Amino acid sequence: MHELQKLLPKDSWFREWLEIFPLCEAPRSYLLVAAFSALGAAIGRGVYFAHDVHTLFPMLNILLIGPSGIGKTTSLELGSGLIRSSPELLEHTPVILGKATPEKLHEDLVAAPKSIIFAEELAAFFNKQKYMEGMIPYCCCVPETKVLTADLNWKSVGELFVDEELVGFDEWPTPTFRYHRRAKVTATGRKKLPCVRITTSKGAITVSTEHPFLCRHRDLKENQHWILAENLKPGTEILYFGPPWEYKENYRTGYLAGIYDGEGHTAKYNVSFVQKEGAVLEHAHKLVAEDKMLHISKYKHSSHGTRTIRVAKFYDRLRLLGTIRPIRLLTQAAKTWENQIISCGPNRENSLAKVESVLFIGEQEVVTLETDTHTLITEGYYTHNTALLNYPDVVELRTKHEGITKIDKPSVTIMGGSTPEWLQDQLPDSATTGGFLARFFIVFEEYKFRRIALPGLAMGREAKRALEDKRDQVIREFGTLVTAASGEMVFSDWTAIDEYTKWYNEYRPESGFLSPFAARAGEFILRLACLCAISRKHSRIDRYDIRFSIRFYELCARKLGRVVIPFSPDGKLLDQVLHSIGQREMSQVEIRRAMRNVASAHRVDLLVDSLLASEDLVRLKNGQLRRLNV
């Protein structure tokens, strides 16, 4: 029995799936993940896992990477064939083929929001041109744009890193209002996109044309809605948090930080400190009042002979903490903004920025940023960073000829394949750092599972007939699994919760290049676990589902570096060294000869040293070099 079959729970349908292809040369991991993806695509939004402020659906985008002829297309066709085999399933989950022009893709998705995009060569489907056309949109701001972080700093978006926490908010009302939420950066990168400079009554901001803003609409029952930057008009009102502040290390901030740390406290609706009447109180009050943007209240407690200096307005209390930065109170700052309502009512006119002009300024370098709430605050404006593959309730896409197209409740699953060289050549570097590839469960293999010259002659007639009957039965069971799956998936008990929590807290990527993938690792584990539980006809996730999902993910993640790191120039050279060695043992002199057309001998020696340090290579006792994990 293959290693993957041993990992799967004994009662999983996926075990039977692998057993019905005993003569298939394609890697077992390809066959398995293609079936996982097909099951998730067929179920769509019918099953979900409540994951804090957002919902996880079982749709699993996959990318099979390996050399030509290894079995990528075969595996993808077998996986999608599970849906094609049933007219009922195919009607509800059609397979989209053909060119990935925005117009064609949008037309297909409007007609069938729940669908599979079948891309035998993903890099050809989403090549550099299509990637840059915004088919996978992000929050895109120029690098100097200020973003509000969870510790109440304003940082340039170009300085943010994966896993950094920001002040975000609900993408959609829950159910009536939006609330401020803690957001985590899940991907960041850079690319050039068409941009606009938006001037408002509160200032100006430069963003990509498809950057969405949260706006007020006085004529709608739901008075907050998303509008793309290019569709903003003079008079449109954007929800506005307030202008960015700056921390200055001087006497005022030092004195106030000491006062607030010593005598102050934070609460849900105010930041204050208490002091006896006298010179200290008056001096502190004077220093606080030097910031003219703060609204300050002063209360007398006659029984104690003390007074309270209180800052209560939402923006004001965050600005106060952010500008003086008292160490103790900053650790409690979240209580002053987290889970607080975003309001733009008639009494909150200062919370609105009226658009004065929108000027198209051509292509600019922008930072592509994504957060797990799909929202963030940029230059004081409430903005969005949605993407089709994040599965929001509504996606607005733009085409040149048809303008804005709305897709309701998209359930798109992409099943793709590629060779490493083609992928690296056709996609830009930002496909990795910007988070595009991190949305895919990537399986990289270099060799076939087995080689069989004439598989048609490897079995007798009776064995073939029995195998065909078994295949028909397994495919019918697939339809039964899809029909039975519905509703919320939850953990079965605390052992499953503990298993996942332990892994989540301890998991770290092996390379900085892999940080966008590590940020999504937990989501992939939960998606795999949901599908594994469904394959066992369970409505709850148990420890066996979690255990398999973790092991399968880590098995595939160990090879991720071979795909991700070669996007950099040095990474491509490292990959060429490994490819030159293959499954052989080679001396350092032989490696220099193999690489003589692409790098100097000194450069090759440095690359070999790097691979030895990362344990991708090992030096044997005879001085030869051999690859590990092949």
XYZ file of C-alpha atoms in Angstrom:
630
model
C 0.000 0.000 0.000
C 1.266 3.475 -0.918
C 2.257 5.902 1.847
C -0.692 8.211 1.104
C -3.200 5.389 1.426
C -1.744 4.560 4.823
C -2.197 8.168 5.928
C -5.874 8.230 4.981
C -8.466 7.058 7.544
C -9.510 3.487 6.806
C -13.145 4.391 6.080
C -12.326 7.263 3.693
C -13.720 7.189 0.149
C -10.381 8.580 -1.031
C -8.722 5.248 -0.192
C -11.050 3.500 -2.632
C -10.321 6.204 -5.205
C -6.590 5.479 -5.153
C -7.212 1.708 -5.286
C -9.081 1.854 -8.609
C -6.001 3.104 -10.505
C -3.407 0.395 -9.788
C -1.744 0.769 -13.208
C -1.807 4.571 -13.466
C 1.705 6.022 -13.768
C 0.762 9.419 -12.348
C 2.002 10.196 -8.810
C -0.462 9.144 -6.107
C -0.413 12.668 -4.673
C -1.685 14.042 -8.005
C -4.578 11.588 -8.116
C -5.495 12.230 -4.494
C -5.491 16.020 -4.562
C -7.442 16.053 -7.867
C -10.203 14.039 -6.173
C -10.138 16.373 -3.152
C -10.525 19.365 -5.461
C -13.376 17.752 -7.404
C -15.276 16.952 -4.196
C -14.851 20.508 -2.908
C -15.959 21.974 -6.251
C -19.073 19.789 -6.382
C -20.090 20.761 -2.832
C -19.300 24.464 -3.249
C -20.895 26.634 -0.567
C -23.125 23.769 0.585
C -20.692 23.107 3.439
C -18.846 25.715 5.485
C -16.599 26.107 8.505
C -17.100 29.206 10.667
C -13.583 30.627 11.048
C -13.688 33.751 13.240
C -14.704 36.770 11.141
C -14.804 34.898 7.838
C -16.207 31.631 6.557
C -14.184 28.798 5.020
C -15.691 26.810 2.175
C -14.288 23.446 1.016
C -13.338 24.618 -2.497
C -9.701 23.629 -3.031
C -7.708 25.288 -5.818
C -4.920 22.942 -6.873
C -1.773 23.275 -8.933
C 0.078 20.137 -10.033
C 3.685 20.902 -10.924
C 6.129 18.521 -12.536
C 7.962 17.719 -15.785
C 6.097 17.009 -19.000
C 4.625 13.534 -19.248
C 4.553 12.850 -15.513
C 0.739 12.616 -15.386
C -0.553 16.101 -14.538
C -3.214 16.226 -17.255
C -4.210 12.616 -16.625
C -4.788 13.334 -12.929
C -6.714 16.552 -13.594
C -8.941 14.826 -16.154
C -9.637 11.935 -13.788
C -10.520 14.401 -11.023
C -12.789 16.595 -13.129
C -14.162 13.376 -14.673
C -15.863 12.662 -11.348
C -18.111 15.639 -12.073
C -18.346 15.082 -15.814
C -19.554 11.524 -15.209
C -22.800 12.774 -13.671
C -25.067 15.012 -15.826
C -26.674 16.375 -12.646
C -23.334 17.334 -11.098
C -22.059 18.773 -14.388
C -25.179 20.941 -14.700
C -24.609 22.494 -11.265
C -20.803 22.613 -11.511
C -19.793 23.187 -15.147
C -16.170 22.983 -16.270
C -14.848 26.184 -17.878
C -12.308 25.695 -20.646
C -10.775 28.000 -23.246
C -8.942 31.316 -23.154
C -8.885 33.362 -19.972
C -9.871 36.712 -21.439
C -11.599 38.870 -18.825
C -14.758 39.108 -20.957
C -14.988 35.340 -21.521
C -14.198 34.436 -17.933
C -16.650 36.967 -16.515
C -19.370 35.813 -18.901
C -18.861 32.193 -17.826
C -18.823 33.066 -14.112
C -21.980 35.197 -14.281
C -23.767 32.277 -15.963
C -22.304 29.724 -13.523
C -20.876 31.211 -10.296
C -20.285 27.650 -9.091
C -17.828 26.173 -11.583
C -14.440 24.599 -12.213
C -11.752 26.385 -14.217
C -9.776 23.600 -15.866
C -6.298 24.819 -16.840
C -3.928 22.093 -18.012
C -1.253 24.808 -18.206
C -2.048 27.332 -15.492
C 0.732 29.711 -16.522
C -0.785 29.944 -20.005
C -4.273 30.497 -18.557
C -3.091 33.210 -16.112
C -0.017 34.509 -17.909
C 1.753 37.787 -17.110
C -0.589 39.874 -19.237
C -3.771 38.404 -17.745
C -2.281 38.514 -14.262
C -1.575 42.219 -14.677
C -5.069 42.903 -16.067
C -6.437 42.506 -12.563
C -8.164 39.150 -13.001
C -6.894 38.445 -9.491
C -7.432 41.846 -7.822
C -5.837 42.986 -4.547
C -5.694 46.096 -2.456
C -3.208 48.103 -4.526
C -1.808 51.350 -3.141
C 1.355 53.252 -3.940
C 4.167 52.227 -1.532
C 4.071 55.411 0.575
C 0.357 55.026 1.461
C -0.145 54.956 5.241
C -1.992 51.999 6.797
C -3.224 51.805 10.409
C -1.667 48.894 12.341
C -3.157 47.144 15.361
C -0.628 48.814 17.689
C -1.947 52.224 16.510
C 0.947 53.133 14.257
C 0.628 54.392 10.700
C 3.060 52.469 8.493
C 3.764 52.803 4.805
C 2.087 49.932 2.991
C 5.433 49.156 1.345
C 6.923 48.370 4.784
C 4.261 45.872 5.884
C 5.092 42.190 6.115
C 3.111 38.951 6.188
C 1.439 38.214 9.556
C 1.587 41.866 10.659
C -1.674 42.888 12.365
C -3.743 45.858 11.186
C -6.974 47.585 12.132
C -9.541 46.080 9.776
C -13.323 45.753 9.785
C -16.165 43.571 8.557
C -16.308 43.159 4.798
C -20.102 42.840 5.002
C -22.600 43.874 7.737
C -23.099 41.304 10.537
C -26.073 41.456 10.211
C -26.876 45.184 10.365
C -23.595 46.904 11.212
C -19.929 46.621 10.352
C -17.481 46.367 13.232
C -13.773 47.064 13.525
C -11.787 43.814 13.584
C -8.179 42.760 13.939
C -6.797 41.968 10.474
C -3.676 40.003 9.577
C -1.618 40.555 6.425
C -1.655 37.308 4.424
C 0.206 38.414 1.292
C 2.152 41.379 -0.034
C 4.033 42.123 -3.241
C 4.563 44.750 -5.932
C 3.522 45.305 -9.527
C 2.548 48.063 -11.971
C -1.130 48.839 -12.489
C -3.271 51.663 -13.899
C -3.873 54.147 -11.069
C -6.036 57.109 -10.139
C -5.401 60.001 -7.754
C -8.504 60.692 -5.689
C -8.845 64.104 -4.049
C -11.437 64.442 -1.281
C -12.458 66.992 1.318
C -10.060 65.220 3.708
C -7.001 64.873 1.472
C -5.736 62.789 -1.453
C -4.812 59.137 -2.061
C -3.337 57.269 -5.047
C -4.576 53.709 -5.672
C -5.143 51.256 -8.519
C -8.307 51.748 -10.549
C -9.927 48.648 -9.044
C -9.242 49.498 -5.408
C -12.668 49.415 -3.608
C -13.763 52.090 -1.110
C -16.556 51.820 1.452
C -19.013 54.620 0.648
C -22.278 56.018 1.960
C -25.342 55.926 -0.232
C -28.141 58.064 1.193
C -30.779 56.581 -1.140
C -30.220 52.929 -0.250
C -31.608 51.041 2.745
C -28.110 49.624 3.252
C -26.295 52.939 3.419
C -22.746 51.525 3.105
C -21.574 49.918 -0.108
C -18.370 49.255 -2.054
C -17.361 51.373 -5.052
C -14.244 50.837 -7.181
C -11.822 53.765 -7.302
C -12.361 54.370 -11.018
C -16.143 54.595 -10.466
C -15.985 57.278 -7.769
C -17.638 60.553 -8.796
C -17.419 64.078 -7.372
C -19.832 64.207 -4.460
C -19.475 60.520 -3.527
C -18.999 60.173 0.227
C -16.301 57.731 1.408
C -16.355 56.515 4.995
C -13.484 58.184 6.790
C -11.756 57.099 9.987
C -9.623 60.217 10.433
C -6.256 61.601 9.319
C -3.061 59.636 10.071
C -1.022 60.793 13.054
C 2.698 60.736 13.723
C 4.564 59.835 16.897
C 7.181 62.410 17.889
C 9.619 61.615 20.661
C 9.764 64.815 22.721
C 9.051 66.222 26.180
C 5.253 66.299 25.674
C 4.883 62.698 24.566
C 7.292 61.421 27.221
C 5.540 63.289 30.029
C 2.044 62.210 28.946
C 3.141 58.597 28.410
C 4.359 58.567 32.012
C 1.137 60.128 33.338
C -1.131 57.729 31.454
C 0.957 54.670 32.288
C 0.996 55.636 35.956
C -2.491 57.046 36.514
C -4.455 56.223 33.352
C -6.732 53.470 32.134
C -8.481 52.389 28.947
C -12.115 51.376 28.609
C -14.382 50.472 25.716
C -15.478 54.070 25.183
C -12.769 56.259 26.695
C -9.125 56.762 27.629
C -8.607 58.750 30.831
C -6.451 59.462 33.840
C -7.289 60.626 37.362
C -5.230 63.135 39.346
C -5.632 65.360 42.380
C -6.194 69.015 41.634
C -2.973 70.897 41.429
C -0.001 71.725 39.219
C 0.475 68.177 37.858
C -3.164 67.935 36.749
C -3.153 71.338 35.095
C 0.157 70.748 33.344
C -0.943 67.347 32.019
C -4.277 68.811 30.876
C -2.440 71.586 29.051
C -0.150 69.110 27.266
C -3.074 66.929 26.169
C -4.930 70.002 24.885
C -1.963 70.984 22.683
C -3.280 68.446 20.160
C -6.123 70.572 18.782
C -7.798 67.553 17.167
C -8.626 65.964 20.529
C -11.953 66.582 22.274
C -11.254 66.542 26.013
C -13.652 66.304 28.942
C -12.777 67.239 32.536
C -14.778 65.801 35.424
C -14.592 66.697 39.129
C -14.963 64.098 41.900
C -15.867 66.239 44.915
C -15.703 63.365 47.414
C -12.087 62.528 46.600
C -10.766 65.920 45.566
C -9.686 64.536 42.200
C -10.452 65.211 38.557
C -10.631 62.926 35.530
C -9.285 63.970 32.150
C -11.206 61.898 29.605
C -10.932 61.472 25.819
C -14.034 59.648 24.625
C -14.559 59.981 20.864
C -13.518 56.923 18.861
C -10.869 58.519 16.647
C -9.632 60.776 19.456
C -8.835 58.007 21.927
C -6.927 56.026 19.302
C -5.068 59.147 18.223
C -4.118 59.939 21.818
C -2.701 56.458 22.443
C -0.977 56.414 19.069
C 0.724 59.791 19.487
C 2.006 59.435 23.070
C 2.412 55.603 23.075
C 2.210 54.744 26.812
C 3.701 51.244 27.124
C 1.170 49.813 29.582
C -1.947 51.247 27.954
C -0.880 50.242 24.444
C -1.056 46.597 25.525
C -4.734 47.252 26.354
C -5.469 49.447 23.344
C -7.488 46.816 21.460
C -10.411 47.226 23.860
C -10.841 50.818 22.647
C -11.410 49.869 18.985
C -11.945 46.133 18.475
C -15.625 45.188 17.892
C -16.619 48.872 17.732
C -19.259 49.868 15.182
C -18.389 51.803 12.012
C -20.874 54.653 11.809
C -21.669 57.222 9.133
C -24.929 58.582 10.498
C -26.212 62.165 10.203
C -24.357 63.149 13.385
C -21.026 61.842 12.116
C -20.310 64.164 9.184
C -16.633 64.220 10.146
C -16.591 60.493 9.368
C -17.205 61.159 5.664
C -14.818 62.353 2.966
C -16.520 63.899 -0.071
C -14.849 63.127 -3.403
C -13.791 66.270 -5.273
C -11.945 64.791 -8.255
C -10.679 61.504 -9.713
C -7.641 61.848 -11.990
C -6.263 58.957 -14.061
C -2.436 59.047 -13.807
C -1.414 55.960 -15.810
C 0.554 52.954 -14.628
C 2.325 53.226 -11.288
C 4.198 50.807 -9.065
C 1.808 49.686 -6.332
C 1.982 47.356 -3.362
C -0.395 44.387 -3.591
C -1.709 43.659 -0.132
C -4.186 41.158 1.205
C -5.585 40.685 4.719
C -7.653 37.885 6.226
C -10.617 40.253 6.785
C -10.214 41.592 3.198
C -10.285 45.117 4.653
C -7.946 47.790 6.025
C -7.735 51.535 6.678
C -5.530 53.424 4.189
C -4.753 57.131 4.676
C -7.842 57.226 6.908
C -10.230 55.745 4.297
C -12.072 52.456 4.807
C -10.961 50.239 1.916
C -11.107 46.675 0.645
C -8.758 44.055 -0.809
C -11.096 41.360 -2.099
C -10.221 38.700 -4.655
C -12.331 36.219 -6.571
C -10.577 33.280 -4.917
C -11.414 34.612 -1.426
C -15.066 33.665 -2.076
C -16.820 36.864 -0.923
C -20.621 37.002 -1.194
C -20.417 39.396 -4.141
C -17.525 40.099 -6.516
C -17.477 43.081 -8.858
C -15.283 42.561 -11.918
C -14.529 44.985 -14.722
C -14.272 44.324 -18.448
C -13.380 46.799 -21.180
C -16.615 46.339 -23.121
C -19.232 45.483 -20.514
C -18.065 47.601 -17.577
C -18.876 46.367 -14.059
C -20.055 42.776 -13.759
C -21.414 41.401 -10.487
C -20.980 37.743 -9.570
C -23.177 36.578 -6.699
C -21.818 33.953 -4.297
C -18.949 32.712 -6.495
C -17.818 29.128 -5.865
C -14.936 28.901 -8.314
C -12.422 26.067 -8.135
C -9.285 26.127 -10.273
C -7.652 22.833 -11.246
C -4.353 23.564 -12.958
C -1.013 22.101 -13.889
C 2.349 23.389 -15.066
C 6.017 22.578 -15.450
C 8.296 24.513 -13.067
C 10.091 26.255 -15.961
C 6.906 27.350 -17.707
C 5.367 28.609 -14.475
C 8.463 30.629 -13.564
C 8.744 32.083 -17.053
C 5.099 33.031 -17.561
C 4.144 34.421 -14.139
C 5.739 37.528 -12.568
C 7.693 37.355 -9.307
C 4.772 39.029 -7.515
C 2.652 35.932 -8.189
C 4.503 34.451 -5.227
C 5.047 37.434 -2.935
C 1.668 38.912 -3.882
C -0.183 35.806 -2.780
C -1.561 34.486 -6.102
C 0.200 31.109 -5.913
C -0.444 30.910 -2.164
C -4.145 30.439 -2.973
C -3.347 27.088 -4.531
C -2.664 23.772 -2.869
C 0.543 23.008 -4.735
C 1.759 19.450 -5.302
C 5.215 19.138 -6.839
C 6.543 15.798 -8.079
C 9.553 14.983 -10.235
C 8.980 11.304 -11.026
C 6.143 9.019 -11.964
C 4.621 6.689 -9.396
C 5.672 3.758 -11.554
C 6.524 2.970 -15.171
C 4.413 0.422 -17.027
C 5.193 -0.052 -20.715
C 1.870 -1.672 -21.710
C -0.729 -1.200 -18.963
C -3.441 -2.658 -21.229
C -1.691 -6.032 -21.137
C -0.824 -5.983 -17.436
C -4.190 -7.427 -16.324
C -6.303 -10.344 -17.424
C -9.826 -10.021 -18.801
C -11.582 -10.944 -15.549
C -9.393 -8.619 -13.508
C -10.145 -5.774 -15.924
C -13.895 -6.373 -15.685
C -13.746 -6.439 -11.893
C -11.731 -3.222 -11.893
C -14.250 -1.464 -14.175
C -17.112 -2.527 -11.886
C -15.203 -1.196 -8.900
C -14.587 2.119 -10.666
C -18.275 2.532 -11.488
C -19.150 1.878 -7.863
C -16.616 4.387 -6.530
C -17.779 7.090 -8.950
C -21.422 6.513 -7.930
C -20.417 6.864 -4.287
C -18.876 10.238 -5.144
C -22.324 11.530 -6.126
C -23.763 10.188 -2.870
C -21.124 12.058 -0.846
C -21.908 15.323 -2.636
C -25.660 14.941 -2.096
C -25.301 14.155 1.607
C -22.922 17.023 2.436
C -24.561 20.189 3.781
C -24.430 22.678 6.624
C -21.759 23.735 9.078
C -18.743 21.560 9.816
C -17.499 21.583 13.402
C -14.925 19.695 15.434
C -16.168 16.437 16.941
C -14.357 16.816 20.271
C -11.480 18.471 22.101
C -8.919 15.954 20.875
C -9.457 17.198 17.305
C -9.263 20.811 18.474
C -6.071 20.128 20.434
C -4.485 18.331 17.465
C -5.100 21.289 15.143
C -4.198 23.943 17.731
C -0.888 22.282 18.575
C 0.096 22.103 14.906
C -1.027 25.689 14.205
C 0.972 27.144 17.086
C 4.141 25.224 16.200
C 4.102 25.419 12.391
C 6.760 27.628 10.816
C 7.776 27.799 7.134
C 11.284 26.681 6.215
C 12.021 29.804 4.152
C 11.075 33.467 4.118
C 9.973 32.945 0.517
C 7.266 30.624 1.858
C 5.683 33.076 4.303
C 2.631 33.816 2.058
C 2.007 30.057 1.909
C 2.487 29.620 5.643
C -0.092 32.346 6.255
C -2.696 30.182 4.475
C -1.549 26.818 5.784
C -4.222 26.698 8.491
C -6.977 27.320 5.951
C -5.735 24.482 3.749
C -5.568 22.093 6.716
C -9.186 22.894 7.624
C -10.377 22.543 4.016
C -8.644 19.181 3.676
C -10.062 18.073 7.033
C -13.604 19.055 6.013
C -13.323 17.088 2.770
C -11.745 14.118 4.548
C -14.645 14.043 7.023
C -17.169 14.247 4.170
C -15.407 11.350 2.429
C -16.134 9.290 5.563
C -19.796 10.402 5.588
C -19.205 12.395 8.773
C -20.624 15.824 9.575
C -17.915 16.545 12.164
C -14.139 16.780 11.912
C -12.330 14.329 14.165
C -8.661 13.902 15.041
C -8.095 11.396 12.227
C -9.235 13.979 9.653
C -6.927 16.589 11.187
C -4.024 14.167 11.485
C -4.244 13.127 7.817
C -4.638 16.741 6.639
C -1.571 17.893 8.564
C 0.594 15.047 7.316
C -0.555 15.420 3.708
C -0.047 19.195 3.777
C 3.423 18.888 5.287
C 4.348 16.187 2.778
C 3.516 18.577 -0.060
C 4.867 21.687 1.710
C 8.343 20.157 2.039
C 8.715 20.434 -1.727
C 7.270 23.941 -2.039
C 10.690 25.576 -1.990
C 11.533 23.907 -5.302
C 8.658 25.822 -6.895
C 8.628 29.099 -4.970
C 12.293 29.996 -4.485
C 13.222 29.635 -8.204
C 11.146 32.743 -8.943
C 14.169 34.767 -7.785
C 17.352 34.879 -9.930
C 19.400 33.085 -7.249
C 16.615 30.588 -6.778
C 16.641 29.702 -10.457
C 20.360 28.954 -10.287
C 19.887 26.823 -7.155
C 17.149 24.915 -8.939
C 19.414 24.337 -11.943
C 22.113 22.873 -9.689
C 19.621 20.439 -8.180
C 18.219 19.593 -11.600
C 21.745 18.914 -12.920
C 22.403 16.410 -10.142
C 19.036 14.662 -10.444
C 19.094 11.264 -8.776
C 22.814 10.749 -9.318
C 25.861 11.331 -7.193
C 28.166 14.006 -8.592
C 31.466 15.585 -7.640
C 31.747 19.345 -7.295
C 33.915 19.424 -10.432
C 31.174 17.637 -12.416
C 28.600 20.134 -11.155
C 30.799 23.035 -12.288
C 31.018 21.486 -15.755
C 27.250 20.987 -15.936
C 26.670 24.634 -14.948
C 29.518 26.211 -16.958
C 27.145 27.890 -19.443
C 25.122 29.684 -16.772
C 27.475 30.448 -13.848
C 31.168 30.739 -13.022
C 32.941 28.008 -11.045
C 33.165 30.311 -8.017
C 29.435 31.041 -8.256
C 28.631 27.346 -8.491
C 30.699 26.633 -5.374
C 28.718 29.271 -3.466
C 25.445 27.742 -4.659
C 26.577 24.283 -3.567
C 27.537 25.651 -0.136
C 24.072 27.187 0.168
C 22.378 23.905 -0.739
C 24.541 22.020 1.751
C 23.580 24.510 4.478
C 19.876 24.117 3.663
C 20.323 20.298 3.623
C 19.035 20.035 0.055
C 22.412 18.423 -0.692
C 24.554 16.090 1.400
C 28.255 15.388 0.956
C 29.036 11.669 1.108
C 32.170 10.127 2.615
C 33.682 9.710 -0.850
C 33.285 13.463 -1.502
C 30.395 13.043 -3.920
C 27.266 15.172 -3.587
C 23.752 13.759 -3.513
C 20.309 15.329 -3.204
C 18.087 14.677 -0.220
C 14.295 14.140 -0.284
C 14.250 12.914 -3.887
